[in-house]
Amino acid sequence: MNAEPPLVEVKGISKRFPGVRALDDVSLSVGHAEVLALIGENGAGKSTLLKILAGVQPPDDGEMLVAGRPVRFRGVEDALQAGIALIHQELNLADNLDVAGNIFLGREPRRFGLLDLATMGREAAEWLGLVGLDLDPATPLSQLPIGRQQLVEIAKALSTRARLLIMDEPTSSLSARETETLFRVVKELRSRGVSVIWISHRLGEVKELADRVLVLRDGKNAGEISTRAEIEHDRMIRMMVGRDIDRLARRPSHRPGDVVLSARDLRTPAHPGHPISLEVRAGEIIGIAGLVGAGRTELLTTLFGITPAVGGSMAVAGRAVTPRTPIEAISAGLALVPEDRKQQGLVLEMAVRENMSLVALWPESRAGFVDFARERRLAAEMIPALAIKTPGDRQAVQFLSGGNQQKVVLAKWLAMKPKVLLLDEPTRGIDVGAKAEIYDLVHRLAGEGLAVVFVSSEMEEILSLADRALVMHEGRLAGGLSRGDLTEENVMRLAAGGSAERMSA
Ligand SMILES: Nc1ncnc2c1ncn2[C@@H]1O[C@H](COP(=O)(O)OP(=O)(O)OP(=O)(O)O)[C@@H](O)[C@H]1O
Ligand SMILES: [Mg+2]
């Protein structure tokens, strides 16, 4: 018999917020050298549970044991002392510091009372090496793209030499290659005896990494899968959602109308040597596929005037306009839901309904007076349409779960009733059930004549949502695939710089 107690155990944890019962009598245990996946729908309570484990916030009720001993964390420091480190869902780094400064924030090595910058740089480089980042530790953090910032955050957690690392959706802003590196790191850690709790909405990852899966539903335990062999996609979905979801259902395409967006020889500042031409018709849903760095986001930001074109021209709904600013783009009828929603999409202190009406109603407000009746109607329409979990439309967005915050961003741009909707990784961080709802909504809007262009790194999303795909490779359009040719293989081939195999004549 194995008498060794689990590394960490929590029993009967409850947590309430005003209007929300986030956790209700939840229990969890993590063994030694084990990867435990925690899954559940948006708002199920995953982040809340892990914040309690990491000392970020106290539970209202319940007990916690580390190696069999009861503990009560007064803060993050206590949890770190006990060997538990959390990598937040929202990045938690100091923008004004360099990379090494972030890794050692609050624990800077000192010599003779002074910061020991040499040691700091050397050790930082080692931790960065572990997560596959070949980077000068003196690089200001603000210069790094978000995926690399995430890896810095992981290096920082590793540097605390925790015995339990908690990762809250660590891969949601990583490229495929960065994700692979992180998988390697996690497996390596496990073989060295470290345990990991992994939250992800990507069930493929869970299957690849987890030894065990714990499911939360509406703040309660909803079951567990306790052996690797039983970790299976549809089973996880059933446990999370309580029903089956038809995940690859292709929705019918709509008969495309007139061209509403066209670009001719458009040159993005990122890849000025590769002019891009494209046409999108009303009712069409176009997926832009390609590897990270292929220029997909840059294409969207140029279409939207954030990184204005350095050559070429555009027309929206028959009117020539090549936006130099997002405001010009918006008034031409374009909307963009950006990749990095935290920084570009929301005013966290403001209410759900205010955020939703931010682009649709505020610009026409008079002397700061918004039409509040319209604002309420808008929220009353959008909250159920996107299945947003919130106690009400006046809740500040900062108190919503990560996935629900993203739905508010979507709502905000949909409310504008644009002619063309540009989406960058539209369902990142959104659970499987809500994903299906968002796809349905996008389809319904396309049926009403909206043109949609979306960038996605998820093959399934390209295959199931797009009527047509454009595949980018190193800054150029490598090819287009219509419905008949739209297969995983063809997308991969074009993305890798090859050519597609024609299946339909
Ligand atoms: N500080 C807070 N104040 C009020 N409500 C909160 C607070 N933190 C979390 N909640 C609520 O508690 C519930 C659980 O949220 P939590 O962030 O744990 O969900 P999650 O499972 O991590 O979801 P996601 O997959 O979207 O990240 C949600 O309804 C959320 O709105
Ligand atoms: Mg969360």
Short mmCIF file of C-alpha atoms and ligand atoms in Angstrom, two decimals, residues 17-18 20 22 40-49 51 57 89 168-169 199 201 389 391 395 399-404 429, ligand 1:
data_model
loop_
_atom_site.label_atom_id
_atom_site.label_comp_id
_atom_site.label_asym_id
_atom_site.label_seq_id
_atom_site.Cartn_x
_atom_site.Cartn_y
_atom_site.Cartn_z
CA PHE A 17 -18.82 36.45 -5.58
CA PRO A 18 -21.68 38.94 -5.59
CA VAL A 20 -22.21 34.25 -8.53
CA ALA A 22 -18.15 30.29 -8.54
CA GLY A 40 -14.93 22.79 -18.08
CA GLU A 41 -17.00 25.35 -19.92
CA ASN A 42 -16.33 29.09 -19.77
CA GLY A 43 -17.22 30.26 -16.29
CA ALA A 44 -17.19 26.75 -14.78
CA GLY A 45 -14.82 27.91 -12.05
CA LYS A 46 -11.44 26.62 -13.25
CA SER A 47 -9.44 29.81 -12.83
CA THR A 48 -11.10 30.55 -9.51
CA LEU A 49 -10.13 27.14 -8.12
CA LYS A 51 -6.23 31.00 -7.88
CA GLN A 57 -7.57 34.55 -3.22
CA GLN A 89 -4.57 33.17 -17.75
CA ASP A 168 -4.14 28.42 -16.85
CA GLU A 169 -4.63 28.15 -20.62
CA ILE A 199 -6.24 24.12 -18.01
CA HIS A 201 -10.07 24.26 -23.99
CA LYS A 389 -22.30 33.93 -18.40
CA PRO A 391 -25.06 37.90 -13.34
CA GLN A 395 -21.35 43.52 -14.19
CA PHE A 399 -15.24 39.93 -13.18
CA LEU A 400 -16.19 37.67 -16.07
CA SER A 401 -14.25 34.52 -16.81
CA GLY A 402 -11.65 34.68 -19.59
CA GLY A 403 -13.84 33.06 -22.23
CA ASN A 404 -16.81 35.22 -21.38
CA GLY A 429 -10.11 30.45 -25.11
N1 LIG B 1 -13.59 38.55 -8.80
C1 LIG B 1 -14.77 38.11 -9.24
N2 LIG B 1 -15.90 38.79 -9.01
C2 LIG B 1 -17.10 38.36 -9.44
N3 LIG B 1 -17.28 37.21 -10.14
C3 LIG B 1 -16.18 36.48 -10.41
C4 LIG B 1 -14.87 36.88 -9.99
N4 LIG B 1 -13.99 35.96 -10.42
C5 LIG B 1 -14.70 35.02 -11.08
N5 LIG B 1 -16.02 35.33 -11.06
C6 LIG B 1 -17.11 34.53 -11.66
O1 LIG B 1 -16.95 33.19 -11.22
C7 LIG B 1 -17.31 32.27 -12.26
C8 LIG B 1 -16.16 31.34 -12.52
O2 LIG B 1 -15.14 32.05 -13.18
P1 LIG B 1 -13.74 31.42 -13.61
O3 LIG B 1 -12.88 32.55 -14.06
O4 LIG B 1 -13.23 30.57 -12.52
O5 LIG B 1 -14.17 30.51 -14.86
P2 LIG B 1 -13.26 29.60 -15.80
O6 LIG B 1 -13.73 28.19 -15.63
O7 LIG B 1 -11.84 29.88 -15.58
O8 LIG B 1 -13.73 30.08 -17.27
P3 LIG B 1 -12.89 30.38 -18.64
O9 LIG B 1 -12.78 29.08 -19.35
O10 LIG B 1 -13.82 31.30 -19.39
O11 LIG B 1 -11.61 31.01 -18.29
C9 LIG B 1 -17.71 33.12 -13.45
O12 LIG B 1 -19.10 33.24 -13.46
C10 LIG B 1 -17.05 34.45 -13.17
O13 LIG B 1 -17.76 35.49 -13.78
#
